[in-house]
Amino acid sequence: MKNQRKKNPRLLGALGKNFPRTHALAAGAASFALALTLFVSTPEVEAKRTALPVSLAPAEAVSPAVAAAEEADAGIAVEDARSGLRVIEEKVRNGDTLSDLFQRAGVSSAEMYQLLASGQEAKQLAKLAPGEELTFQVDGDGNLQSLELHRDRLSRVEFSRDSGDEYNYALHQREADRHSAYRQGEIKSSLFVDGGEAGLSNNTIMELANIFGSDIDFALDIRKGDTFSVIFEEEFLDGEKIGDGPIKAVTFTNQGKTFNAVRYTDSNGDTSYYTPDGKSMRKAFIRTPVDFARISSHFNPRRLHPVFKTRRPHNGTDYAAPTGTPVYAAGDGKVVRAGYSKPNGNYVFIQHGDRYMTRYLHLSKRLVKRGQRVKQRQVIGKVGSTGYATGPHLHYEFLVNGRHRNPATIVRQLPKAKSIPSSEMARFQAQTQPLLAQLERFNQPALAQQSEHGESSGSTN
Ligand SMILES: [Zn+2]
């Protein structure tokens, strides 16, 4: 604590000094990101109609109604020529209750209560989310004959009236087609910008950052010229892409050092990421104790990387980030101090086992209390500028046996990650080596192509 009081004013000088350097880093020569999709034979995108339930009338009969209704963003009502039932489509809007939807569909609330009372399964109708769709089928007397709930493209819940007044329940689940995709790119501004340019979704970029979260500080260590390549799954339904599945294998080269990871489900059914030689990617500490995605989302080309390292004799690392950016516990532990002091502002100290402590200063908000147990990546506070701070930033300290250490340079002293047990090594290798070989094969021709076109200038280091 005494220590802290002395050192903090020096931070103020360091803040200003370092901006020009990061700025210079930004003004960069051109580099490029390369994106390839393999295996995926650009499937024809089907008409929007396929999103509607199969129980609808023949396509020719409904399409004008569908088109009109979609334009007006209103419910759809058509008469099924074969069954004589009216088919009404309603999309759940913000704040809608089930009664609102029944009312819009013109079905009486008596019908609704009868359906809700028909069984346990009907209770799920009470929990609707915006964007979900309901399909009502109503006979000539206004009696509900069936109701379908479309939670998403893959699941459809159906309630259909039997000969009496009871409803039968059926859950129809579809499987997405999964294809492997490959993307690669080079960092020229930030992981989010260049990952996006290479064709990775935000979710996949977050996944990549989490996989390497103990090895790379994605807020501070990323440099222009870093490269990444990813094999992940893409999900298709009826030939239309509906989302991304998990990363299967991934490479990140940071400042010349290459990290590889591969996804593996062990014999207990637990899925995790490992190095090619079977060490878990999940370690006792993560390197970036702030939500750096939030930093990137405030991306400003005039002030690239609004994050900086400070100079000695500063006892910690500073992460400049907008006020309110979530601050994470770097590892599992116990909050040993949480309070306010004039130099530190709002602060939280976390003890991890006997040897390690992490400290988080200048918070705008503390979200944990003394004595509380926390998990790695749990949000413990928000970035602020309380105490001796010129602007919003997190001052982060890492202590080993009471001494300040740089978490980047004491990796070997940190607790070892779990490894695949030798009894399971053969299984691990049989499953992961084909993927790693595939990743390597993909990387090779791309590099060759890159130099052939002479566009790799500046990426040699
Ligand atoms: Zn600091």
CSV table of C-alpha atoms and ligand atoms in Angstrom, one decimal:
chain,number,residue,atom,x,y,z
A,1,MET,CA,0.0,0.0,0.0
A,2,LYS,CA,2.7,2.4,1.0
A,3,ASN,CA,4.5,1.4,-2.2
A,4,GLN,CA,1.4,2.2,-4.2
A,5,ARG,CA,1.2,5.7,-2.8
A,6,LYS,CA,4.7,6.6,-3.9
A,7,LYS,CA,4.6,5.0,-7.3
A,8,ASN,CA,1.3,6.2,-8.6
A,9,PRO,CA,2.2,9.8,-9.4
A,10,ARG,CA,4.9,8.6,-11.8
A,11,LEU,CA,2.2,6.9,-13.8
A,12,LEU,CA,1.0,10.4,-14.8
A,13,GLY,CA,4.1,11.1,-16.7
A,14,ALA,CA,4.2,7.7,-18.3
A,15,LEU,CA,0.7,8.1,-19.6
A,16,GLY,CA,1.6,11.0,-21.9
A,17,LYS,CA,5.0,9.8,-22.9
A,18,ASN,CA,3.7,6.6,-24.5
A,19,PHE,CA,1.0,7.8,-26.7
A,20,PRO,CA,3.3,9.0,-29.6
A,21,ARG,CA,4.9,5.6,-29.7
A,22,THR,CA,1.6,3.7,-30.1
A,23,HIS,CA,0.5,6.3,-32.6
A,24,ALA,CA,3.6,5.8,-34.7
A,25,LEU,CA,2.8,2.1,-34.7
A,26,ALA,CA,-0.5,2.9,-36.2
A,27,ALA,CA,0.7,4.8,-39.2
A,28,GLY,CA,1.5,1.6,-41.1
A,29,ALA,CA,2.5,0.3,-44.4
A,30,ALA,CA,-0.2,-1.7,-46.2
A,31,SER,CA,-0.6,-5.3,-45.4
A,32,PHE,CA,-3.4,-7.6,-46.3
A,33,ALA,CA,-5.7,-10.2,-44.9
A,34,LEU,CA,-6.4,-13.3,-46.9
A,35,ALA,CA,-9.6,-15.3,-46.5
A,36,LEU,CA,-10.3,-18.6,-48.1
A,37,THR,CA,-13.2,-20.9,-47.7
A,38,LEU,CA,-12.6,-24.5,-48.4
A,39,PHE,CA,-15.0,-27.4,-48.8
A,40,VAL,CA,-17.9,-25.1,-49.0
A,41,SER,CA,-19.4,-25.2,-52.4
A,42,THR,CA,-21.2,-21.8,-52.3
A,43,PRO,CA,-24.6,-23.3,-51.8
A,44,GLU,CA,-27.5,-21.6,-53.4
A,45,VAL,CA,-29.3,-19.4,-51.0
A,46,GLU,CA,-32.9,-20.5,-50.8
A,47,ALA,CA,-35.8,-18.2,-50.8
A,48,LYS,CA,-36.8,-16.8,-47.4
A,49,ARG,CA,-39.9,-18.9,-47.5
A,50,THR,CA,-37.9,-22.0,-46.3
A,51,ALA,CA,-37.9,-20.3,-42.9
A,52,LEU,CA,-41.6,-20.8,-42.7
A,53,PRO,CA,-43.1,-24.1,-41.5
A,54,VAL,CA,-43.6,-27.0,-43.8
A,55,SER,CA,-47.3,-27.1,-42.9
A,56,LEU,CA,-47.9,-23.9,-45.0
A,57,ALA,CA,-49.9,-24.0,-48.2
A,58,PRO,CA,-48.1,-24.6,-51.5
A,59,ALA,CA,-45.5,-22.0,-52.1
A,60,GLU,CA,-47.3,-20.5,-55.1
A,61,ALA,CA,-50.4,-19.9,-53.0
A,62,VAL,CA,-48.6,-18.0,-50.2
A,63,SER,CA,-45.8,-16.2,-51.8
A,64,PRO,CA,-47.6,-12.9,-52.6
A,65,ALA,CA,-49.0,-12.8,-49.0
A,66,VAL,CA,-45.6,-13.6,-47.6
A,67,ALA,CA,-43.9,-10.9,-49.7
A,68,ALA,CA,-46.5,-8.3,-48.7
A,69,ALA,CA,-46.5,-9.2,-45.1
A,70,GLU,CA,-42.7,-9.1,-44.9
A,71,GLU,CA,-42.6,-5.7,-46.3
A,72,ALA,CA,-45.1,-4.4,-43.8
A,73,ASP,CA,-43.4,-6.4,-41.0
A,74,ALA,CA,-46.8,-7.6,-40.0
A,75,GLY,CA,-48.4,-11.0,-39.4
A,76,ILE,CA,-49.3,-13.2,-42.3
A,77,ALA,CA,-52.7,-14.7,-42.8
A,78,VAL,CA,-53.5,-17.1,-45.6
A,79,GLU,CA,-56.1,-19.8,-46.2
A,80,ASP,CA,-54.8,-23.3,-46.8
A,81,ALA,CA,-56.6,-24.4,-49.9
A,82,ARG,CA,-56.5,-28.1,-48.9
A,83,SER,CA,-57.4,-28.1,-45.2
A,84,GLY,CA,-59.6,-25.1,-45.3
A,85,LEU,CA,-57.7,-23.8,-42.2
A,86,ARG,CA,-56.6,-20.2,-41.9
A,87,VAL,CA,-52.8,-20.1,-41.3
A,88,ILE,CA,-51.6,-17.0,-39.4
A,89,GLU,CA,-48.0,-16.2,-38.9
A,90,GLU,CA,-47.0,-13.8,-36.1
A,91,LYS,CA,-43.5,-12.7,-35.2
A,92,VAL,CA,-42.7,-12.0,-31.6
A,93,ARG,CA,-41.9,-8.3,-31.1
A,94,ASN,CA,-40.2,-6.6,-28.2
A,95,GLY,CA,-42.4,-6.7,-25.1
A,96,ASP,CA,-45.0,-9.0,-26.7
A,97,THR,CA,-46.9,-11.4,-24.4
A,98,LEU,CA,-48.6,-14.5,-25.6
A,99,SER,CA,-51.9,-12.7,-25.2
A,100,ASP,CA,-50.7,-9.9,-27.6
A,101,LEU,CA,-49.8,-12.5,-30.2
A,102,PHE,CA,-53.2,-14.3,-29.8
A,103,GLN,CA,-55.0,-11.0,-30.1
A,104,ARG,CA,-53.1,-10.0,-33.3
A,105,ALA,CA,-53.8,-13.4,-34.8
A,106,GLY,CA,-57.5,-13.0,-34.0
A,107,VAL,CA,-57.7,-16.1,-31.8
A,108,SER,CA,-59.7,-15.8,-28.6
A,109,SER,CA,-58.1,-15.8,-25.2
A,110,ALA,CA,-60.4,-18.7,-24.2
A,111,GLU,CA,-58.5,-20.7,-26.8
A,112,MET,CA,-55.2,-19.5,-25.4
A,113,TYR,CA,-56.1,-20.6,-21.8
A,114,GLN,CA,-57.3,-23.9,-23.0
A,115,LEU,CA,-53.9,-24.5,-24.7
A,116,LEU,CA,-51.9,-23.3,-21.7
A,117,ALA,CA,-53.9,-25.7,-19.4
A,118,SER,CA,-53.3,-28.6,-21.7
A,119,GLY,CA,-50.0,-29.8,-20.2
A,120,GLN,CA,-46.6,-29.0,-18.8
A,121,GLU,CA,-45.1,-28.5,-22.3
A,122,ALA,CA,-47.4,-25.6,-23.0
A,123,LYS,CA,-45.8,-23.6,-20.2
A,124,GLN,CA,-42.9,-22.8,-22.5
A,125,LEU,CA,-45.2,-20.6,-24.5
A,126,ALA,CA,-45.1,-18.1,-21.7
A,127,LYS,CA,-41.4,-17.5,-22.4
A,128,LEU,CA,-41.0,-15.9,-25.8
A,129,ALA,CA,-38.1,-13.9,-27.2
A,130,PRO,CA,-38.3,-11.2,-29.9
A,131,GLY,CA,-37.8,-12.7,-33.4
A,132,GLU,CA,-39.4,-16.0,-32.6
A,133,GLU,CA,-42.4,-16.9,-34.7
A,134,LEU,CA,-45.7,-18.4,-34.0
A,135,THR,CA,-47.9,-20.2,-36.6
A,136,PHE,CA,-51.6,-20.5,-35.8
A,137,GLN,CA,-54.0,-22.7,-37.7
A,138,VAL,CA,-57.6,-21.8,-37.1
A,139,ASP,CA,-60.8,-23.5,-38.4
A,140,GLY,CA,-63.8,-21.8,-39.9
A,141,ASP,CA,-65.4,-21.4,-36.4
A,142,GLY,CA,-62.3,-19.6,-35.0
A,143,ASN,CA,-61.1,-22.7,-33.1
A,144,LEU,CA,-57.4,-23.1,-32.7
A,145,GLN,CA,-56.4,-26.3,-34.4
A,146,SER,CA,-52.6,-26.0,-34.0
A,147,LEU,CA,-49.9,-23.7,-32.8
A,148,GLU,CA,-46.3,-23.9,-33.8
A,149,LEU,CA,-43.5,-22.1,-32.1
A,150,HIS,CA,-40.3,-21.5,-34.1
A,151,ARG,CA,-37.6,-20.8,-31.6
A,152,ASP,CA,-34.9,-20.7,-34.3
A,153,ARG,CA,-34.2,-22.3,-37.6
A,154,LEU,CA,-33.4,-25.7,-36.0
A,155,SER,CA,-36.3,-26.2,-33.6
A,156,ARG,CA,-40.0,-26.2,-34.0
A,157,VAL,CA,-42.5,-27.0,-31.2
A,158,GLU,CA,-46.0,-28.1,-32.3
A,159,PHE,CA,-49.2,-28.2,-30.4
A,160,SER,CA,-52.1,-29.8,-32.3
A,161,ARG,CA,-55.6,-30.3,-31.2
A,162,ASP,CA,-56.7,-33.9,-31.1
A,163,SER,CA,-60.3,-35.0,-31.9
A,164,GLY,CA,-61.4,-33.7,-28.5
A,165,ASP,CA,-60.2,-30.6,-26.7
A,166,GLU,CA,-56.7,-31.8,-25.8
A,167,TYR,CA,-53.5,-30.8,-27.5
A,168,ASN,CA,-50.7,-33.1,-28.6
A,169,TYR,CA,-47.2,-31.9,-28.2
A,170,ALA,CA,-44.3,-32.6,-30.6
A,171,LEU,CA,-40.8,-31.2,-30.8
A,172,HIS,CA,-39.2,-31.2,-34.3
A,173,GLN,CA,-35.5,-30.8,-34.2
A,174,ARG,CA,-33.3,-30.4,-37.2
A,175,GLU,CA,-29.5,-30.9,-37.5
A,176,ALA,CA,-27.4,-28.3,-39.2
A,177,ASP,CA,-24.9,-29.4,-41.8
A,178,ARG,CA,-21.4,-28.7,-40.7
A,179,HIS,CA,-18.5,-27.9,-42.9
A,180,SER,CA,-15.0,-26.9,-42.1
A,181,ALA,CA,-13.9,-23.5,-43.1
A,182,TYR,CA,-10.5,-22.0,-43.2
A,183,ARG,CA,-9.6,-18.3,-42.8
A,184,GLN,CA,-6.3,-16.5,-42.3
A,185,GLY,CA,-5.2,-13.0,-42.0
A,186,GLU,CA,-2.6,-10.5,-40.8
A,187,ILE,CA,-2.9,-7.8,-38.2
A,188,LYS,CA,-2.6,-4.3,-39.5
A,189,SER,CA,-4.8,-2.5,-36.9
A,190,SER,CA,-6.5,-4.8,-34.4
A,191,LEU,CA,-7.6,-8.4,-33.9
A,192,PHE,CA,-11.3,-7.4,-34.3
A,193,VAL,CA,-10.8,-5.3,-37.4
A,194,ASP,CA,-8.5,-7.7,-39.2
A,195,GLY,CA,-10.3,-10.8,-38.0
A,196,GLY,CA,-13.5,-9.4,-39.3
A,197,GLU,CA,-11.8,-8.5,-42.6
A,198,ALA,CA,-10.6,-12.1,-42.9
A,199,GLY,CA,-14.2,-13.3,-42.6
A,200,LEU,CA,-14.3,-14.3,-38.9
A,201,SER,CA,-17.4,-13.5,-36.9
A,202,ASN,CA,-17.1,-11.6,-33.7
A,203,ASN,CA,-17.9,-14.8,-31.8
A,204,THR,CA,-15.1,-16.7,-33.5
A,205,ILE,CA,-12.7,-13.8,-32.9
A,206,MET,CA,-13.7,-13.8,-29.2
A,207,GLU,CA,-13.2,-17.6,-29.1
A,208,LEU,CA,-9.7,-17.2,-30.6
A,209,ALA,CA,-8.8,-14.6,-28.1
A,210,ASN,CA,-10.1,-16.8,-25.2
A,211,ILE,CA,-8.1,-19.8,-26.5
A,212,PHE,CA,-4.9,-17.9,-26.4
A,213,GLY,CA,-5.9,-15.8,-23.4
A,214,SER,CA,-3.2,-17.1,-21.1
A,215,ASP,CA,-0.4,-16.8,-23.7
A,216,ILE,CA,-1.0,-13.5,-25.4
A,217,ASP,CA,-2.1,-10.1,-24.0
A,218,PHE,CA,-4.5,-9.1,-26.9
A,219,ALA,CA,-4.7,-5.6,-25.5
A,220,LEU,CA,-0.9,-4.9,-25.3
A,221,ASP,CA,1.1,-7.4,-27.2
A,222,ILE,CA,-0.5,-7.4,-30.7
A,223,ARG,CA,1.7,-6.0,-33.4
A,224,LYS,CA,1.3,-5.2,-37.1
A,225,GLY,CA,2.4,-8.2,-39.0
A,226,ASP,CA,1.1,-10.8,-36.5
A,227,THR,CA,-0.7,-13.5,-38.3
A,228,PHE,CA,-3.5,-16.0,-37.6
A,229,SER,CA,-5.1,-18.9,-39.3
A,230,VAL,CA,-8.2,-20.8,-38.2
A,231,ILE,CA,-10.1,-23.9,-39.0
A,232,PHE,CA,-13.7,-23.7,-37.7
A,233,GLU,CA,-17.1,-25.1,-38.4
A,234,GLU,CA,-19.8,-23.3,-40.4
A,235,GLU,CA,-23.4,-24.4,-40.0
A,236,PHE,CA,-25.7,-24.7,-42.9
A,237,LEU,CA,-29.4,-25.4,-43.2
A,238,ASP,CA,-31.0,-26.1,-46.6
A,239,GLY,CA,-27.8,-24.7,-48.1
A,240,GLU,CA,-28.0,-21.4,-46.3
A,241,LYS,CA,-25.4,-20.5,-43.7
A,242,ILE,CA,-27.0,-20.0,-40.3
A,243,GLY,CA,-24.0,-19.6,-38.1
A,244,ASP,CA,-20.5,-20.6,-37.0
A,245,GLY,CA,-19.6,-23.6,-34.9
A,246,PRO,CA,-16.5,-23.9,-32.7
A,247,ILE,CA,-12.9,-23.4,-33.7
A,248,LYS,CA,-11.2,-26.8,-34.4
A,249,ALA,CA,-7.6,-25.7,-34.8
A,250,VAL,CA,-5.9,-22.3,-34.7
A,251,THR,CA,-2.5,-20.7,-35.1
A,252,PHE,CA,-1.5,-17.2,-33.9
A,253,THR,CA,1.9,-15.8,-34.5
A,254,ASN,CA,2.6,-12.9,-32.1
A,255,GLN,CA,5.8,-10.9,-32.5
A,256,GLY,CA,7.5,-13.9,-34.3
A,257,LYS,CA,6.4,-16.5,-31.7
A,258,THR,CA,3.8,-19.1,-33.0
A,259,PHE,CA,1.1,-20.6,-30.8
A,260,ASN,CA,-1.0,-23.5,-31.9
A,261,ALA,CA,-4.1,-24.9,-30.3
A,262,VAL,CA,-6.5,-27.7,-31.2
A,263,ARG,CA,-9.9,-28.7,-29.9
A,264,TYR,CA,-10.2,-32.1,-28.2
A,265,THR,CA,-13.0,-34.0,-26.5
A,266,ASP,CA,-11.5,-36.3,-23.9
A,267,SER,CA,-12.7,-39.8,-23.0
A,268,ASN,CA,-14.9,-38.2,-20.2
A,269,GLY,CA,-16.6,-36.1,-22.8
A,270,ASP,CA,-15.0,-32.8,-21.7
A,271,THR,CA,-14.1,-30.5,-24.6
A,272,SER,CA,-11.2,-28.1,-24.3
A,273,TYR,CA,-8.2,-26.6,-26.3
A,274,TYR,CA,-4.7,-28.0,-26.1
A,275,THR,CA,-1.3,-27.4,-27.5
A,276,PRO,CA,-0.3,-30.0,-30.1
A,277,ASP,CA,1.7,-31.9,-27.4
A,278,GLY,CA,-1.3,-32.1,-25.2
A,279,LYS,CA,-1.0,-29.3,-22.6
A,280,SER,CA,-4.2,-27.5,-21.8
A,281,MET,CA,-4.5,-23.9,-23.1
A,282,ARG,CA,-6.4,-23.0,-20.0
A,283,LYS,CA,-4.0,-21.8,-17.3
A,284,ALA,CA,-4.2,-20.3,-13.9
A,285,PHE,CA,-4.0,-16.7,-15.2
A,286,ILE,CA,-5.3,-14.8,-18.2
A,287,ARG,CA,-3.1,-12.2,-19.6
A,288,THR,CA,-5.6,-9.4,-20.3
A,289,PRO,CA,-7.6,-8.5,-17.2
A,290,VAL,CA,-9.9,-6.1,-19.2
A,291,ASP,CA,-12.5,-6.7,-21.9
A,292,PHE,CA,-10.3,-5.7,-24.7
A,293,ALA,CA,-13.2,-6.2,-27.2
A,294,ARG,CA,-14.7,-3.1,-25.6
A,295,ILE,CA,-11.4,-1.3,-26.3
A,296,SER,CA,-11.5,-2.4,-29.9
A,297,SER,CA,-15.1,-1.4,-30.3
A,298,HIS,CA,-14.0,2.2,-29.6
A,299,PHE,CA,-11.5,1.8,-32.3
A,300,ASN,CA,-10.3,5.2,-33.6
A,301,PRO,CA,-7.8,5.2,-36.5
A,302,ARG,CA,-6.3,8.4,-35.3
A,303,ARG,CA,-5.5,6.9,-31.9
A,304,LEU,CA,-4.8,3.3,-32.7
A,305,HIS,CA,-4.4,0.9,-29.8
A,306,PRO,CA,-5.6,3.2,-27.0
A,307,VAL,CA,-3.6,1.1,-24.7
A,308,PHE,CA,0.0,1.4,-23.7
A,309,LYS,CA,2.8,0.0,-21.6
A,310,THR,CA,4.4,2.1,-18.9
A,311,ARG,CA,8.0,2.5,-18.1
A,312,ARG,CA,9.9,1.4,-15.0
A,313,PRO,CA,9.9,1.9,-12.1
A,314,HIS,CA,6.2,1.5,-12.4
A,315,ASN,CA,4.9,-1.5,-10.6
A,316,GLY,CA,2.2,-2.5,-12.9
A,317,THR,CA,0.7,-2.5,-16.3
A,318,ASP,CA,-1.7,0.2,-17.4
A,319,TYR,CA,-4.6,-0.6,-19.7
A,320,ALA,CA,-6.2,2.6,-21.1
A,321,ALA,CA,-9.9,1.8,-21.7
A,322,PRO,CA,-13.1,3.7,-21.7
A,323,THR,CA,-14.8,4.2,-18.3
A,324,GLY,CA,-17.1,1.3,-17.6
A,325,THR,CA,-15.1,-1.3,-19.5
A,326,PRO,CA,-15.4,-4.6,-17.6
A,327,VAL,CA,-12.4,-5.7,-15.5
A,328,TYR,CA,-11.8,-9.4,-15.1
A,329,ALA,CA,-10.3,-11.5,-12.3
A,330,ALA,CA,-7.1,-12.8,-13.9
A,331,GLY,CA,-7.5,-16.1,-12.1
A,332,ASP,CA,-9.6,-18.0,-9.6
A,333,GLY,CA,-9.1,-16.6,-6.1
A,334,LYS,CA,-10.4,-14.8,-3.1
A,335,VAL,CA,-10.9,-11.0,-2.7
A,336,VAL,CA,-8.6,-10.0,0.2
A,337,ARG,CA,-9.2,-6.2,-0.1
A,338,ALA,CA,-11.8,-4.1,-1.8
A,339,GLY,CA,-12.1,-0.5,-0.9
A,340,TYR,CA,-11.2,3.1,-1.7
A,341,SER,CA,-8.1,5.1,-1.0
A,342,LYS,CA,-6.9,8.5,-2.3
A,343,PRO,CA,-4.1,7.2,-4.5
A,344,ASN,CA,-5.7,4.0,-5.6
A,345,GLY,CA,-9.3,5.1,-6.0
A,346,ASN,CA,-11.6,2.1,-6.0
A,347,TYR,CA,-9.4,-0.9,-5.8
A,348,VAL,CA,-9.6,-4.7,-5.6
A,349,PHE,CA,-6.9,-7.1,-4.5
A,350,ILE,CA,-7.3,-10.8,-5.2
A,351,GLN,CA,-5.2,-13.6,-3.6
A,352,HIS,CA,-4.6,-16.7,-5.7
A,353,GLY,CA,-3.4,-19.6,-3.6
A,354,ASP,CA,-0.4,-18.9,-1.3
A,355,ARG,CA,2.0,-17.3,-3.8
A,356,TYR,CA,0.1,-15.0,-6.1
A,357,MET,CA,-1.8,-11.7,-5.8
A,358,THR,CA,-3.3,-9.5,-8.5
A,359,ARG,CA,-4.4,-5.9,-7.9
A,360,TYR,CA,-6.8,-3.7,-9.8
A,361,LEU,CA,-6.8,0.1,-9.3
A,362,HIS,CA,-8.7,3.3,-10.3
A,363,LEU,CA,-12.0,1.5,-10.8
A,364,SER,CA,-15.1,3.5,-11.4
A,365,LYS,CA,-17.1,0.6,-9.8
A,366,ARG,CA,-16.2,-2.3,-7.5
A,367,LEU,CA,-18.4,-5.4,-8.1
A,368,VAL,CA,-17.0,-7.7,-5.4
A,369,LYS,CA,-16.6,-7.6,-1.7
A,370,ARG,CA,-13.8,-8.6,0.7
A,371,GLY,CA,-13.8,-12.3,1.4
A,372,GLN,CA,-15.7,-13.2,-1.8
A,373,ARG,CA,-14.4,-16.0,-4.0
A,374,VAL,CA,-14.1,-15.2,-7.6
A,375,LYS,CA,-13.6,-17.2,-10.8
A,376,GLN,CA,-11.2,-16.5,-13.7
A,377,ARG,CA,-12.8,-13.9,-16.0
A,378,GLN,CA,-15.5,-13.0,-13.5
A,379,VAL,CA,-16.2,-9.2,-13.8
A,380,ILE,CA,-14.9,-7.7,-10.6
A,381,GLY,CA,-15.2,-4.0,-11.4
A,382,LYS,CA,-15.3,-1.4,-14.2
A,383,VAL,CA,-12.5,0.7,-15.5
A,384,GLY,CA,-12.4,4.3,-14.2
A,385,SER,CA,-10.2,7.1,-13.2
A,386,THR,CA,-10.6,7.3,-9.5
A,387,GLY,CA,-7.6,8.1,-7.3
A,388,TYR,CA,-4.3,9.4,-8.9
A,389,ALA,CA,-5.2,8.9,-12.5
A,390,THR,CA,-5.2,11.4,-15.4
A,391,GLY,CA,-7.6,9.4,-17.5
A,392,PRO,CA,-9.7,6.2,-17.4
A,393,HIS,CA,-7.4,3.2,-17.2
A,394,LEU,CA,-6.9,0.0,-15.3
A,395,HIS,CA,-3.7,-0.2,-13.3
A,396,TYR,CA,-2.9,-3.9,-12.9
A,397,GLU,CA,-0.3,-5.4,-10.6
A,398,PHE,CA,0.9,-9.0,-10.4
A,399,LEU,CA,2.7,-10.1,-7.3
A,400,VAL,CA,4.6,-13.3,-6.6
A,401,ASN,CA,5.4,-13.9,-2.9
A,402,GLY,CA,4.7,-10.3,-2.3
A,403,ARG,CA,7.0,-8.9,-5.0
A,404,HIS,CA,5.8,-7.1,-8.1
A,405,ARG,CA,6.5,-9.1,-11.2
A,406,ASN,CA,5.7,-8.7,-14.9
A,407,PRO,CA,3.3,-11.4,-15.8
A,408,ALA,CA,4.6,-11.5,-19.3
A,409,THR,CA,8.1,-12.5,-18.2
A,410,ILE,CA,7.5,-15.0,-15.4
A,411,VAL,CA,5.5,-17.5,-17.4
A,412,ARG,CA,7.8,-20.4,-16.5
A,413,GLN,CA,7.3,-19.7,-12.8
A,414,LEU,CA,3.5,-19.7,-13.0
A,415,PRO,CA,1.5,-22.9,-12.2
A,416,LYS,CA,1.8,-25.5,-14.9
A,417,ALA,CA,-1.3,-26.2,-17.1
A,418,LYS,CA,-2.9,-29.6,-16.9
A,419,SER,CA,-1.8,-32.1,-19.6
A,420,ILE,CA,-3.4,-35.0,-21.4
A,421,PRO,CA,-2.6,-38.1,-19.2
A,422,SER,CA,-0.2,-40.5,-20.9
A,423,SER,CA,-2.9,-43.1,-20.9
A,424,GLU,CA,-4.9,-40.9,-23.3
A,425,MET,CA,-2.1,-39.6,-25.4
A,426,ALA,CA,-2.6,-42.0,-28.3
A,427,ARG,CA,-6.3,-41.1,-28.5
A,428,PHE,CA,-5.5,-37.4,-28.3
A,429,GLN,CA,-2.9,-37.7,-31.1
A,430,ALA,CA,-5.1,-39.8,-33.3
A,431,GLN,CA,-7.9,-37.2,-33.1
A,432,THR,CA,-5.9,-34.0,-33.3
A,433,GLN,CA,-3.0,-34.7,-35.6
A,434,PRO,CA,-5.2,-34.8,-38.8
A,435,LEU,CA,-6.5,-31.3,-37.9
A,436,LEU,CA,-3.1,-29.9,-37.2
A,437,ALA,CA,-1.8,-31.3,-40.4
A,438,GLN,CA,-4.7,-29.8,-42.3
A,439,LEU,CA,-4.0,-26.4,-40.7
A,440,GLU,CA,-0.4,-26.7,-41.7
A,441,ARG,CA,-1.3,-27.7,-45.3
A,442,PHE,CA,-3.6,-24.7,-45.6
A,443,ASN,CA,-1.0,-22.3,-44.3
A,444,GLN,CA,1.7,-23.5,-46.8
A,445,PRO,CA,0.1,-22.7,-50.2
A,446,ALA,CA,-1.3,-19.4,-48.9
A,447,LEU,CA,2.2,-18.3,-47.9
A,448,ALA,CA,3.5,-19.3,-51.3
A,449,GLN,CA,0.7,-17.4,-53.0
A,450,GLN,CA,1.4,-14.4,-50.9
A,451,SER,CA,5.0,-14.1,-51.9
A,452,GLU,CA,4.2,-14.9,-55.6
A,453,HIS,CA,2.1,-11.8,-55.7
A,454,GLY,CA,4.7,-9.9,-53.9
A,455,GLU,CA,2.4,-8.5,-51.3
A,456,SER,CA,4.1,-9.8,-48.3
A,457,SER,CA,6.4,-6.8,-47.8
A,458,GLY,CA,6.8,-5.8,-44.2
A,459,SER,CA,5.6,-9.1,-42.8
A,460,THR,CA,9.0,-10.8,-42.6
A,461,ASN,CA,9.7,-10.2,-38.9
B,1,ZN,ZN,-0.3,2.2,-13.5
